[in-house]
Amino acid sequence: MDVAQSIGGQFPNIPPAPFSPSCTSSHFSASPKVRPYIKLDVNQTRKQMNEQQRSILLHSASCFPLPPGVKLSYGTAGFRADASLLESTVFRVGILAALRSVQTRSVVGLMITASHNQASDNGVKVADPSGGMLSQHWEPFADTLSNAGDPNTLLQLIDDFAKKEKIPLEGASEGEVLLGRDTRPSGEFLAEAAKQGITSIMGVNATDMGVMTTPQLHWMVRSRNKGMEASENNYYDQLSTSFRCLMEYIPKGNRNFNVNDKVIVDGADGVGGEKLEILKKLLSDLSIDVRNRGDGVLNEGVGADFVQKEKIIPRSFGPADVGFRCASLDGDADRLVYFSIELNSNKIVLVDGDKILSLFALFIKEQLNILTGEDGKVNESYQARLGVVQTAYANGASTYYLKQLGLEVVFTPTGVKYLHEKASEYDIGIYFEANGHGTILFSESFLCWLEGRNNELTSTSKCSEQQEAALRLLAVSKLINQAVGDSFSGLLLVEAILKHMGWSMFKWNELYHDLPSRQLKVKVVDRTAVITANAETVVVRPIGIQEAINAETAKYPHGRCFIRPSGTEDVIRVYAEAISQEAADSLANSVATLVDQFLGFNTTK
Ligand code: 16G
Ligand code: MG
């Protein structure tokens, strides 16, 4: 692309594109000049369309200058920062999402959220055509694009990337980006910036879906690309119908079992509360009392992250809730943890992502066993592979429990994109982070086999135990979000399984006992100096620190400890586990001191 041609306020001799962006931001003063239409031959049109694309991009980019001194990175799950710094980043991610849509000829999603961060922060991430996270090989481009200093550099980067990735930008392209945002006050103006970015790529439409949960947006992207119905109402329909179906196949003996039909949900004062109010109206057999629906401050003393890390009662819960199952969502409703309130205390008993995973794994394994026999052999030519994916944060007791069940357990680095990718290698891949992010993925070939098996059983042994197991698994595959971890589908599946087992929350929590653990964070000079391997369990840089951690850990019976650079905060995280809380605390503190000695400002000397 010859950038020099299009700078200096020159606009090519072509009519303006119907989607040509006009700056709505305060930075913008000029509007595109409209020149008379001149008929061109085909080759010339092709070239001129390029010119048009170039001038649109230069023009819109000039409306979104980078704030001085800001350098952001795509991180574990997109860009996150104080919302006042993000307008230009969101604009650029809009461009990126549009390019991805053109390249894949599919619908792509763009979500504006900072999840569990404080209300003044915001963030932006892209949902790929599969409904999953943005393909990792595009992340370096996201970083360079978002940090490009001026419109010409930005243009050059886009041009180089488009050539490398064979993205046609001659003006004949088509694309669509679904745009969602959570309830943060900054969401609206950032959504405008995203629209400007998206429509800066000719032929790409921005479809504003308004306020929604992160998993809803991912679900819609996936459904649209599969040619399925994809409205918000379709989402609620799918969840409520498959939940009803699971409830229909509760074993008769457990139907009247005394499992409380009420669950109290902390909506983190985010988008989850208001959306759950809609979903709950479609559910019979389950009563959901939604608290923290958005009338308080987002994520302040509420939400899954707060409950999991602090282990204290969230706002709006109190002694009257003792004895009830309680659950917490995070600010964009992709995390779920359960808890119960302790009598005469402000403490909670946490039932985290590891335990949700264990409950799911147990149920799925049981259904598979009914259907295929203990050896897991579906038939001569088909062997269903069930796998469980965790991270180093998974409590050691959960891993031990899952392995005792005979399950294959594998580990990945922290972040949904890694767990999801690994889980998709199985026929049924169950993944969860301890913090409550997770889902169950079913392979197309397994689902196809399952449908066939169900049809077969309908004609040979209708209503048999085997057929009920097949129907339950089919219902789970529809209930549980196949695009990304979803607190709503997770909640409904937990509720259905507890009912199926006839279990109280106490019984569920007794599956195994967590080893005491402690998490700390340490501020360091440069967190990128820490390089890890083996799913973040070993530090390979700086040299010598892992040996020091090993020596410290060896002092504690059953001790386990690792460090990793955070992907969302400028800190090194320390995790320690041991047989007593005192030992876990002491190990975490010693290793935090080591981190400071190797990498910090040496404040603990
Ligand atoms: C993000 C990730 C989450 C991860 C967390 C770790 C997604 C959708 N979210 O919230 O999976 O556990 O970051 O944060 O991938 P950290 O890197 O700061 O410890
Ligand atoms: Mg979240």
Coordinates of C-alpha atoms and ligand atoms in Angstrom, one line a residue:
M1 CA 0.0 0.0 0.0
D2 CA 1.4 3.4 -1.0
V3 CA 0.6 5.3 2.2
A4 CA 2.2 8.5 0.9
Q5 CA -0.5 8.8 -1.8
S6 CA -3.3 9.1 0.6
I7 CA -2.0 11.4 3.3
G8 CA -2.3 15.2 3.4
G9 CA -6.1 15.3 3.2
Q10 CA -6.4 14.0 -0.3
F11 CA -9.4 11.9 -1.0
P12 CA -9.6 9.8 -4.1
N13 CA -12.0 10.5 -7.0
I14 CA -14.6 8.0 -6.0
P15 CA -18.0 8.2 -4.3
P16 CA -17.9 7.7 -0.6
A17 CA -18.6 4.2 0.7
P18 CA -22.1 3.9 2.3
F19 CA -20.4 2.6 5.4
S20 CA -17.8 5.3 5.5
P21 CA -17.2 6.1 9.1
S22 CA -17.6 9.6 10.4
C23 CA -16.0 10.5 13.7
T24 CA -18.3 10.9 16.5
S25 CA -15.6 11.3 19.0
S26 CA -14.5 14.6 20.3
H27 CA -11.1 14.3 18.6
F28 CA -12.6 14.6 15.2
S29 CA -13.1 17.8 13.3
A30 CA -13.1 17.2 9.5
S31 CA -15.6 15.1 7.6
P32 CA -14.8 13.3 4.3
K33 CA -15.1 15.4 1.2
V34 CA -17.4 14.0 -1.4
R35 CA -16.0 14.1 -4.9
P36 CA -17.9 13.6 -8.1
Y37 CA -18.2 10.1 -9.3
I38 CA -15.9 9.2 -12.2
K39 CA -16.5 6.0 -14.1
L40 CA -13.4 3.7 -14.0
D41 CA -12.4 0.6 -15.9
V42 CA -12.3 -2.7 -13.9
N43 CA -8.6 -2.7 -13.0
Q44 CA -8.7 0.9 -12.1
T45 CA -11.7 0.3 -9.9
R46 CA -9.9 -2.4 -8.1
K47 CA -7.0 -0.1 -7.4
Q48 CA -9.2 2.8 -6.6
M49 CA -11.2 0.7 -4.1
N50 CA -7.9 0.1 -2.4
E51 CA -7.5 3.8 -2.3
Q52 CA -10.9 4.2 -0.8
Q53 CA -10.2 1.7 1.9
R54 CA -6.9 3.4 2.6
S55 CA -8.5 6.8 3.0
I56 CA -11.3 5.5 5.2
L57 CA -8.8 3.9 7.5
L58 CA -6.5 6.9 7.6
H59 CA -9.5 9.2 8.3
S60 CA -11.0 7.1 11.0
A61 CA -7.7 6.3 12.7
S62 CA -7.0 10.0 13.0
C63 CA -10.1 10.3 15.2
F64 CA -8.7 7.8 17.7
P65 CA -5.2 8.8 18.7
L66 CA -3.4 6.7 21.2
P67 CA -3.2 8.2 24.7
P68 CA 0.4 9.2 25.3
G69 CA 2.6 6.7 27.1
V70 CA 0.1 3.9 27.1
K71 CA 1.2 0.4 26.0
L72 CA -1.3 -2.4 26.2
S73 CA -1.1 -6.1 25.5
Y74 CA -3.8 -8.6 24.5
G75 CA -3.1 -10.5 27.7
T76 CA -4.8 -13.7 29.0
A77 CA -8.3 -12.6 27.8
G78 CA -8.1 -9.4 25.7
F79 CA -7.1 -5.9 26.6
R80 CA -8.0 -4.5 30.0
A81 CA -7.3 -1.1 31.5
D82 CA -8.9 2.0 33.0
A83 CA -11.8 2.7 30.6
S84 CA -10.6 6.3 29.9
L85 CA -7.5 4.9 28.2
L86 CA -9.3 2.4 26.0
E87 CA -11.1 4.3 23.2
S88 CA -8.4 3.9 20.6
T89 CA -7.7 0.3 21.6
V90 CA -11.3 -0.6 21.2
F91 CA -11.4 1.1 17.8
R92 CA -8.4 -0.9 16.7
V93 CA -9.8 -4.2 18.0
G94 CA -12.9 -3.3 15.9
I95 CA -10.6 -3.2 12.8
L96 CA -9.1 -6.5 13.8
A97 CA -12.4 -8.2 14.3
A98 CA -13.6 -6.9 10.9
L99 CA -10.4 -8.3 9.2
R100 CA -10.9 -11.6 10.9
S101 CA -14.5 -11.7 9.7
V102 CA -13.4 -10.9 6.1
Q103 CA -10.7 -13.5 6.2
T104 CA -12.8 -16.3 7.6
R105 CA -16.0 -15.2 5.7
S106 CA -17.8 -15.7 9.0
V107 CA -19.5 -13.8 11.8
V108 CA -17.0 -12.7 14.5
G109 CA -17.8 -11.3 18.0
L110 CA -16.4 -8.3 19.8
M111 CA -17.1 -8.1 23.6
I112 CA -16.5 -5.0 25.7
T113 CA -16.0 -6.1 29.3
A114 CA -13.5 -6.2 32.1
S115 CA -15.1 -9.1 33.8
H116 CA -14.4 -9.1 37.5
N117 CA -12.3 -5.9 37.5
Q118 CA -13.4 -2.7 39.2
A119 CA -16.2 -0.7 37.5
S120 CA -13.9 2.0 36.3
D121 CA -11.9 -0.5 34.2
N122 CA -13.1 -1.9 30.9
G123 CA -11.7 -4.3 28.3
V124 CA -12.2 -5.8 24.9
K125 CA -11.8 -9.2 23.4
V126 CA -12.7 -11.0 20.2
A127 CA -14.8 -14.2 19.7
D128 CA -13.6 -16.3 16.8
P129 CA -16.1 -17.8 14.3
S130 CA -16.2 -21.0 16.3
G131 CA -17.5 -18.9 19.2
G132 CA -14.2 -19.6 21.1
M133 CA -11.4 -17.1 21.8
L134 CA -9.5 -15.3 19.1
S135 CA -7.0 -17.5 17.3
Q136 CA -3.7 -17.2 19.2
H137 CA -1.7 -16.5 16.0
W138 CA -3.6 -13.2 15.7
E139 CA -2.6 -12.0 19.1
P140 CA 0.7 -10.5 18.2
F141 CA -1.1 -8.5 15.5
A142 CA -3.6 -7.3 18.1
D143 CA -0.7 -6.1 20.2
T144 CA 1.1 -4.2 17.4
L145 CA -2.1 -2.8 16.0
S146 CA -3.2 -1.5 19.3
N147 CA 0.1 0.2 20.0
A148 CA 0.7 1.7 16.5
G149 CA 1.6 5.3 17.1
D150 CA 0.0 7.2 14.2
P151 CA -2.6 6.5 11.4
N152 CA 0.1 5.9 8.8
T153 CA 1.9 3.2 10.9
L154 CA -1.5 1.7 11.6
L155 CA -2.3 1.6 7.9
Q156 CA 1.0 0.0 7.0
L157 CA 0.5 -2.7 9.7
I158 CA -2.9 -3.5 8.4
D159 CA -1.7 -3.7 4.8
D160 CA 1.3 -5.9 5.7
F161 CA -0.9 -8.2 7.8
A162 CA -3.6 -8.4 5.2
K163 CA -1.0 -9.4 2.6
K164 CA 0.5 -12.0 4.9
E165 CA -2.9 -13.4 5.8
K166 CA -4.4 -13.1 2.4
I167 CA -7.2 -10.9 3.5
P168 CA -8.8 -9.3 0.5
L169 CA -9.3 -5.6 1.0
E170 CA -10.3 -4.5 -2.5
G171 CA -13.7 -3.5 -1.4
A172 CA -15.6 -6.5 -2.6
S173 CA -15.4 -8.2 0.8
E174 CA -18.2 -8.9 3.2
G175 CA -18.2 -9.4 6.9
E176 CA -20.2 -9.0 10.1
V177 CA -19.1 -8.4 13.7
L178 CA -21.6 -8.9 16.5
L179 CA -20.9 -6.3 19.2
G180 CA -21.7 -6.9 22.9
R181 CA -21.0 -5.1 26.1
D182 CA -21.5 -5.6 29.8
T183 CA -23.2 -3.0 32.1
R184 CA -20.2 -0.8 32.8
P185 CA -21.0 2.9 32.3
S186 CA -18.1 3.2 29.8
G187 CA -19.5 0.4 27.6
E188 CA -21.6 2.7 25.5
F189 CA -19.0 5.1 24.3
L190 CA -16.5 2.2 23.8
A191 CA -19.1 0.4 21.7
E192 CA -19.2 3.5 19.4
A193 CA -15.4 3.3 19.0
A194 CA -15.7 -0.4 18.2
K195 CA -18.3 0.4 15.5
Q196 CA -16.1 3.0 14.0
G197 CA -13.3 0.4 13.8
I198 CA -15.4 -2.4 12.4
T199 CA -17.0 -0.2 9.7
S200 CA -13.6 1.2 8.7
I201 CA -13.1 -2.1 6.8
M202 CA -15.3 -1.8 3.7
G203 CA -18.1 -4.3 3.4
V204 CA -18.1 -5.2 7.1
N205 CA -21.2 -4.5 9.2
A206 CA -21.3 -4.0 13.0
T207 CA -24.4 -5.5 14.5
D208 CA -24.9 -4.0 17.9
M209 CA -26.4 -6.7 20.3
G210 CA -26.4 -4.2 23.2
V211 CA -25.9 -5.4 26.8
M212 CA -25.3 -9.1 27.2
T213 CA -23.1 -11.6 29.0
T214 CA -19.8 -12.7 27.5
P215 CA -21.0 -16.3 27.0
Q216 CA -24.2 -15.1 25.3
L217 CA -22.2 -13.2 22.7
H218 CA -19.9 -16.2 22.1
W219 CA -22.9 -18.5 21.9
M220 CA -24.5 -16.2 19.3
V221 CA -21.4 -16.1 17.2
R222 CA -21.1 -19.9 17.2
S223 CA -24.8 -20.3 16.4
R224 CA -24.8 -17.8 13.6
N225 CA -21.9 -19.5 11.9
K226 CA -23.6 -22.9 12.2
G227 CA -26.7 -21.5 10.5
M228 CA -28.7 -21.9 13.7
E229 CA -31.1 -19.5 15.3
A230 CA -29.1 -17.1 17.4
S231 CA -31.1 -14.5 19.1
E232 CA -31.0 -13.9 22.9
N233 CA -34.4 -15.5 23.2
N234 CA -33.1 -18.6 21.3
Y235 CA -30.4 -18.8 23.9
Y236 CA -32.8 -18.7 26.8
D237 CA -35.0 -21.3 25.0
Q238 CA -32.2 -23.7 24.4
L239 CA -31.1 -23.5 28.0
S240 CA -34.5 -23.8 29.6
T241 CA -35.6 -26.6 27.2
S242 CA -32.5 -28.8 27.8
F243 CA -32.8 -28.1 31.6
R244 CA -36.4 -29.3 31.5
C245 CA -35.3 -32.4 29.6
L246 CA -32.7 -33.3 32.2
M247 CA -35.2 -32.8 34.9
E248 CA -37.6 -35.2 33.1
Y249 CA -35.0 -38.0 33.3
I250 CA -34.2 -37.6 37.0
P251 CA -34.3 -41.2 38.3
K252 CA -37.7 -41.9 39.8
G253 CA -36.3 -42.7 43.3
N254 CA -34.6 -39.3 43.5
R255 CA -37.5 -37.2 42.3
N256 CA -39.0 -36.6 45.7
F257 CA -35.7 -36.5 47.5
N258 CA -35.5 -33.6 49.9
V259 CA -33.2 -31.4 47.8
N260 CA -34.0 -27.7 48.3
D261 CA -35.5 -26.3 45.1
K262 CA -34.1 -22.8 45.8
V263 CA -30.7 -21.4 44.9
I264 CA -29.7 -17.9 45.8
V265 CA -27.5 -16.2 43.1
D266 CA -25.2 -13.2 43.6
G267 CA -25.2 -11.4 40.2
A268 CA -22.0 -9.3 41.1
D269 CA -24.1 -6.2 40.3
G270 CA -23.2 -6.9 36.7
V271 CA -24.9 -8.1 33.5
G272 CA -25.6 -11.6 34.9
G273 CA -28.2 -10.5 37.4
E274 CA -30.6 -8.8 35.0
K275 CA -30.2 -11.6 32.4
L276 CA -30.8 -14.4 34.9
E277 CA -34.1 -12.7 35.8
I278 CA -35.2 -13.3 32.3
L279 CA -34.0 -16.9 32.2
K280 CA -35.5 -17.9 35.5
K281 CA -39.0 -17.1 34.3
L282 CA -38.7 -19.9 31.9
L283 CA -37.8 -22.5 34.5
S284 CA -40.1 -24.6 36.5
D285 CA -38.7 -27.1 39.1
L286 CA -36.1 -24.5 40.2
S287 CA -36.5 -21.3 42.1
I288 CA -33.7 -18.7 41.7
D289 CA -33.5 -15.8 44.0
V290 CA -31.2 -13.2 42.3
R291 CA -29.4 -10.7 44.5
N292 CA -27.0 -8.0 43.4
R293 CA -28.8 -7.4 40.1
G294 CA -27.1 -4.2 39.3
D295 CA -28.3 -1.7 41.9
G296 CA -24.9 -1.7 43.8
V297 CA -21.3 -1.1 42.6
L298 CA -20.2 -3.8 40.1
N299 CA -17.8 -6.3 41.7
E300 CA -17.4 -4.4 44.9
G301 CA -17.7 -6.9 47.8
V302 CA -19.6 -9.2 45.5
G303 CA -19.1 -11.6 42.6
A304 CA -17.3 -14.9 41.9
D305 CA -13.8 -13.5 42.1
F306 CA -14.4 -11.8 45.5
V307 CA -16.1 -14.9 47.0
Q308 CA -13.4 -17.3 45.7
K309 CA -10.4 -15.2 46.8
E310 CA -11.7 -13.6 50.0
K311 CA -14.0 -16.5 51.2
I312 CA -16.3 -14.1 53.0
I313 CA -20.0 -13.4 52.6
P314 CA -20.8 -11.2 49.6
R315 CA -23.0 -8.1 50.0
S316 CA -26.8 -8.7 50.3
F317 CA -26.3 -12.1 51.9
G318 CA -26.7 -12.8 55.6
P319 CA -27.6 -15.1 58.4
A320 CA -31.1 -15.7 56.9
D321 CA -29.4 -17.5 54.0
V322 CA -27.7 -20.1 56.2
G323 CA -28.7 -23.5 54.9
F324 CA -29.3 -22.4 51.3
R325 CA -27.2 -23.2 48.2
C326 CA -25.7 -19.9 47.1
A327 CA -23.8 -19.2 43.9
S328 CA -21.8 -16.2 42.6
L329 CA -21.3 -15.0 39.0
D330 CA -18.6 -12.6 37.9
G331 CA -19.2 -9.2 36.2
D332 CA -19.7 -10.6 32.7
A333 CA -21.2 -14.0 33.9
D334 CA -18.6 -16.4 32.6
R335 CA -17.5 -17.6 36.0
L336 CA -19.5 -19.5 38.6
V337 CA -18.7 -20.6 42.1
Y338 CA -21.0 -22.0 44.8
F339 CA -20.9 -21.3 48.5
S340 CA -22.8 -21.7 51.7
I341 CA -22.9 -19.4 54.6
E342 CA -21.4 -20.5 58.0
L343 CA -23.5 -20.0 61.1
N344 CA -22.5 -17.0 63.2
S345 CA -19.6 -16.0 61.0
N346 CA -18.9 -13.8 58.0
K347 CA -17.1 -16.8 56.4
I348 CA -18.4 -18.9 53.6
V349 CA -17.7 -22.5 52.6
L350 CA -16.5 -22.3 49.1
V351 CA -17.4 -24.9 46.4
D352 CA -15.2 -23.8 43.6
G353 CA -14.6 -24.6 39.9
D354 CA -12.7 -27.8 40.8
K355 CA -15.7 -29.1 42.6
I356 CA -18.1 -28.1 39.8
L357 CA -15.7 -30.0 37.5
S358 CA -15.7 -33.0 39.7
L359 CA -19.5 -33.1 39.9
F360 CA -19.8 -32.8 36.1
A361 CA -17.1 -35.5 35.5
L362 CA -18.7 -37.9 37.9
F363 CA -22.1 -37.5 36.3
I364 CA -20.8 -37.7 32.7
K365 CA -18.8 -40.8 33.5
E366 CA -21.8 -42.4 35.1
Q367 CA -24.0 -41.8 32.1
L368 CA -21.3 -43.0 29.7
N369 CA -20.9 -46.2 31.8
I370 CA -24.6 -46.8 31.6
L371 CA -24.5 -46.3 27.9
T372 CA -21.4 -48.1 26.9
G373 CA -20.3 -50.3 29.7
E374 CA -17.5 -49.8 32.2
D375 CA -14.7 -50.2 29.6
G376 CA -15.9 -47.2 27.7
K377 CA -16.1 -49.1 24.4
V378 CA -19.0 -47.6 22.5
N379 CA -18.8 -50.3 19.9
E380 CA -16.1 -52.1 18.0
S381 CA -15.1 -49.1 15.9
Y382 CA -15.7 -46.3 18.3
Q383 CA -14.1 -45.6 21.7
A384 CA -15.3 -42.4 23.4
R385 CA -12.5 -40.4 25.0
L386 CA -13.4 -38.6 28.1
G387 CA -10.8 -36.1 29.3
V388 CA -10.5 -33.5 32.1
V389 CA -8.5 -30.3 31.8
Q390 CA -7.2 -28.3 34.8
T391 CA -4.5 -25.7 35.5
A392 CA -1.8 -25.7 38.2
Y393 CA -4.3 -23.7 40.4
A394 CA -6.5 -26.9 40.7
N395 CA -6.4 -28.1 44.2
G396 CA -4.3 -31.2 44.5
A397 CA -7.1 -33.0 46.2
S398 CA -9.4 -32.5 43.2
T399 CA -6.8 -33.9 40.8
Y400 CA -6.3 -36.9 43.1
Y401 CA -10.0 -37.4 43.2
L402 CA -10.5 -37.2 39.4
K403 CA -7.6 -39.6 38.8
Q404 CA -9.1 -42.0 41.4
L405 CA -12.3 -42.0 39.3
G406 CA -10.1 -43.4 36.5
L407 CA -10.2 -40.2 34.5
E408 CA -7.5 -38.8 32.2
V409 CA -6.4 -35.5 33.7
V410 CA -4.3 -33.0 31.8
F411 CA -2.9 -29.6 32.5
T412 CA -2.6 -26.4 30.5
P413 CA -1.5 -22.8 31.4
T414 CA -4.0 -20.5 32.9
G415 CA -6.6 -18.9 30.6
V416 CA -9.7 -20.2 28.9
K417 CA -8.1 -20.3 25.5
Y418 CA -5.6 -23.0 26.6
L419 CA -8.1 -25.1 28.5
H420 CA -10.7 -24.9 25.8
E421 CA -8.3 -25.9 23.0
K422 CA -7.1 -28.9 25.0
A423 CA -10.6 -30.0 25.9
S424 CA -11.6 -30.0 22.3
E425 CA -9.2 -32.8 21.6
Y426 CA -11.6 -35.3 23.4
D427 CA -15.0 -36.7 22.5
I428 CA -16.1 -35.2 25.8
G429 CA -13.6 -32.7 27.3
I430 CA -14.5 -31.2 30.6
Y431 CA -12.4 -28.2 31.7
F432 CA -12.6 -25.8 34.6
E433 CA -10.3 -23.4 36.4
A434 CA -10.6 -23.3 40.1
N435 CA -11.9 -19.7 39.8
G436 CA -15.1 -21.0 38.1
H437 CA -14.4 -20.7 34.4
G438 CA -15.3 -23.8 32.5
T439 CA -17.6 -26.0 30.4
I440 CA -17.9 -29.4 28.7
L441 CA -17.1 -29.8 25.1
F442 CA -18.6 -32.6 22.9
S443 CA -17.0 -33.6 19.6
E444 CA -19.2 -33.6 16.5
S445 CA -18.4 -37.2 15.9
F446 CA -19.5 -38.3 19.4
L447 CA -22.7 -36.3 19.2
C448 CA -23.4 -37.9 15.8
W449 CA -22.9 -41.3 17.3
L450 CA -25.0 -40.4 20.3
E451 CA -27.9 -39.3 18.1
G452 CA -27.7 -42.5 16.2
R453 CA -27.5 -44.6 19.3
N454 CA -30.5 -42.8 20.7
N455 CA -32.5 -43.5 17.5
E456 CA -31.5 -47.2 17.7
L457 CA -32.6 -47.5 21.3
T458 CA -35.9 -45.8 20.5
S459 CA -36.7 -48.7 18.2
T460 CA -35.2 -51.5 20.3
S461 CA -35.4 -50.5 23.9
K462 CA -37.4 -47.3 24.4
C463 CA -37.3 -45.8 27.9
S464 CA -34.5 -48.2 28.9
E465 CA -31.8 -47.0 31.3
Q466 CA -29.5 -46.8 28.4
Q467 CA -31.8 -44.6 26.4
E468 CA -32.3 -42.3 29.3
A469 CA -28.5 -42.0 29.6
A470 CA -28.3 -41.1 25.9
L471 CA -31.0 -38.5 26.3
R472 CA -29.4 -37.0 29.3
L473 CA -26.0 -36.7 27.5
L474 CA -27.8 -35.1 24.5
A475 CA -29.5 -32.7 26.9
V476 CA -26.2 -31.8 28.6
S477 CA -24.6 -31.1 25.2
K478 CA -27.4 -28.6 24.5
L479 CA -27.5 -27.1 28.0
I480 CA -23.8 -26.5 28.5
N481 CA -22.3 -23.7 26.3
Q482 CA -20.1 -25.2 23.6
A483 CA -18.5 -21.9 22.8
V484 CA -17.1 -20.8 26.2
G485 CA -17.6 -21.2 30.0
D486 CA -21.0 -19.9 30.9
S487 CA -22.2 -19.4 34.5
F488 CA -25.9 -19.8 33.5
S489 CA -25.5 -23.2 31.8
G490 CA -23.1 -24.2 34.5
L491 CA -25.6 -23.3 37.2
L492 CA -28.5 -25.2 35.6
L493 CA -26.3 -28.2 35.1
V494 CA -25.2 -28.2 38.7
E495 CA -28.8 -27.9 39.8
A496 CA -30.0 -30.7 37.6
I497 CA -27.1 -33.0 38.7
L498 CA -27.7 -32.4 42.4
K499 CA -31.4 -33.2 41.8
H500 CA -30.4 -36.3 39.8
M501 CA -28.1 -37.5 42.6
G502 CA -30.5 -36.5 45.3
W503 CA -27.6 -34.6 46.9
S504 CA -27.5 -31.6 49.2
M505 CA -24.7 -29.1 48.7
F506 CA -23.0 -30.5 51.8
K507 CA -22.9 -34.0 50.2
W508 CA -21.5 -32.5 47.0
N509 CA -18.8 -30.7 49.0
E510 CA -17.8 -33.9 50.7
L511 CA -16.6 -35.4 47.4
Y512 CA -13.1 -34.6 48.6
H513 CA -11.5 -32.2 51.1
D514 CA -9.4 -29.3 49.6
L515 CA -5.8 -29.1 50.7
P516 CA -5.2 -25.8 52.4
S517 CA -3.7 -23.3 50.0
R518 CA -2.6 -19.7 49.8
Q519 CA -2.3 -17.2 46.9
L520 CA -0.1 -14.1 47.0
K521 CA 0.9 -11.5 44.5
V522 CA 4.3 -9.8 44.4
K523 CA 5.1 -6.5 42.5
V524 CA 8.3 -6.9 40.5
V525 CA 10.4 -4.7 38.2
D526 CA 9.4 -6.6 35.1
R527 CA 7.0 -9.5 35.2
T528 CA 7.9 -10.6 31.7
A529 CA 11.3 -11.7 33.0
V530 CA 9.5 -14.8 34.4
I531 CA 9.2 -17.6 31.8
T532 CA 7.4 -20.8 32.8
A533 CA 7.1 -24.2 31.3
N534 CA 5.1 -27.4 31.9
A535 CA 1.7 -25.7 32.2
E536 CA 3.3 -23.0 34.5
T537 CA 4.5 -25.5 37.1
V538 CA 8.2 -24.8 36.4
V539 CA 10.1 -21.5 36.0
V540 CA 12.8 -21.6 33.4
R541 CA 13.8 -17.9 33.7
P542 CA 15.4 -16.3 35.7
I543 CA 17.9 -19.0 36.1
G544 CA 18.1 -20.4 39.7
I545 CA 14.7 -19.4 41.0
Q546 CA 13.1 -22.8 40.4
E547 CA 15.9 -24.5 42.4
A548 CA 15.3 -22.1 45.2
I549 CA 11.5 -22.7 45.1
N550 CA 12.1 -26.5 45.1
A551 CA 14.4 -26.2 48.1
E552 CA 11.7 -24.2 50.0
T553 CA 8.9 -26.5 49.0
A554 CA 10.8 -29.6 50.1
K555 CA 10.6 -28.4 53.7
Y556 CA 6.8 -28.9 53.7
P557 CA 5.3 -32.4 53.7
H558 CA 2.9 -32.6 50.7
G559 CA 4.0 -29.1 49.8
R560 CA 3.4 -27.7 46.2
C561 CA 4.2 -24.3 45.0
F562 CA 4.5 -22.4 41.7
I563 CA 4.8 -18.8 40.5
R564 CA 3.6 -17.2 37.2
P565 CA 3.3 -13.8 35.8
S566 CA -0.3 -12.6 35.8
G567 CA -1.9 -12.0 32.4
T568 CA -4.3 -9.3 33.8
E569 CA -2.3 -7.5 36.4
D570 CA 1.3 -6.2 36.7
V571 CA 2.3 -8.8 39.3
I572 CA 3.8 -12.2 39.8
R573 CA 1.4 -14.6 41.4
V574 CA 2.4 -17.2 44.0
Y575 CA 0.4 -20.3 44.8
A576 CA 1.2 -22.7 47.6
E577 CA -0.5 -25.8 48.9
A578 CA 0.4 -27.9 52.0
I579 CA -1.2 -30.1 54.7
S580 CA -2.1 -27.2 57.0
Q581 CA -3.1 -23.6 56.5
E582 CA -0.1 -22.4 58.5
A583 CA 2.2 -24.5 56.3
A584 CA 0.6 -23.2 53.1
D585 CA 0.8 -19.6 54.3
S586 CA 4.4 -20.0 55.4
L587 CA 5.5 -21.7 52.1
A588 CA 3.7 -18.9 50.1
N589 CA 5.4 -16.2 52.1
S590 CA 8.9 -17.7 51.7
V591 CA 8.5 -18.1 48.0
A592 CA 7.1 -14.5 47.7
T593 CA 10.3 -13.4 49.4
L594 CA 12.3 -15.4 46.9
V595 CA 10.4 -13.7 44.0
D596 CA 11.2 -10.3 45.5
Q597 CA 14.9 -11.2 45.9
F598 CA 15.2 -12.4 42.3
L599 CA 13.0 -9.9 40.5
G600 CA 11.6 -7.3 42.8
F601 CA 12.6 -4.0 44.4
N602 CA 14.2 -6.0 47.2
T603 CA 11.9 -4.7 49.8
T604 CA 12.0 -7.9 51.9
K605 CA 15.8 -7.8 52.3
Ligands
16G1 C1 -8.7 -14.1 32.8 C2 -9.0 -15.4 32.2 C3 -9.1 -16.5 33.2 C4 -7.9 -16.6 34.0 C5 -7.5 -15.3 34.6 C6 -6.1 -15.3 35.2 C7 -10.4 -15.9 30.3 C8 -11.8 -15.7 29.6 N1 -10.3 -15.3 31.4 O1 -9.7 -13.7 33.7 O2 -9.3 -17.7 32.5 O3 -8.0 -17.5 35.0 O4 -7.5 -14.3 33.6 O5 -5.7 -14.1 35.6 O6 -9.6 -16.5 29.7 P1 -4.2 -13.8 35.9 O7 -3.4 -14.1 34.7 O8 -4.2 -12.4 36.3 O9 -3.9 -14.7 37.1
MG2 MG -15.5 -13.0 33.5

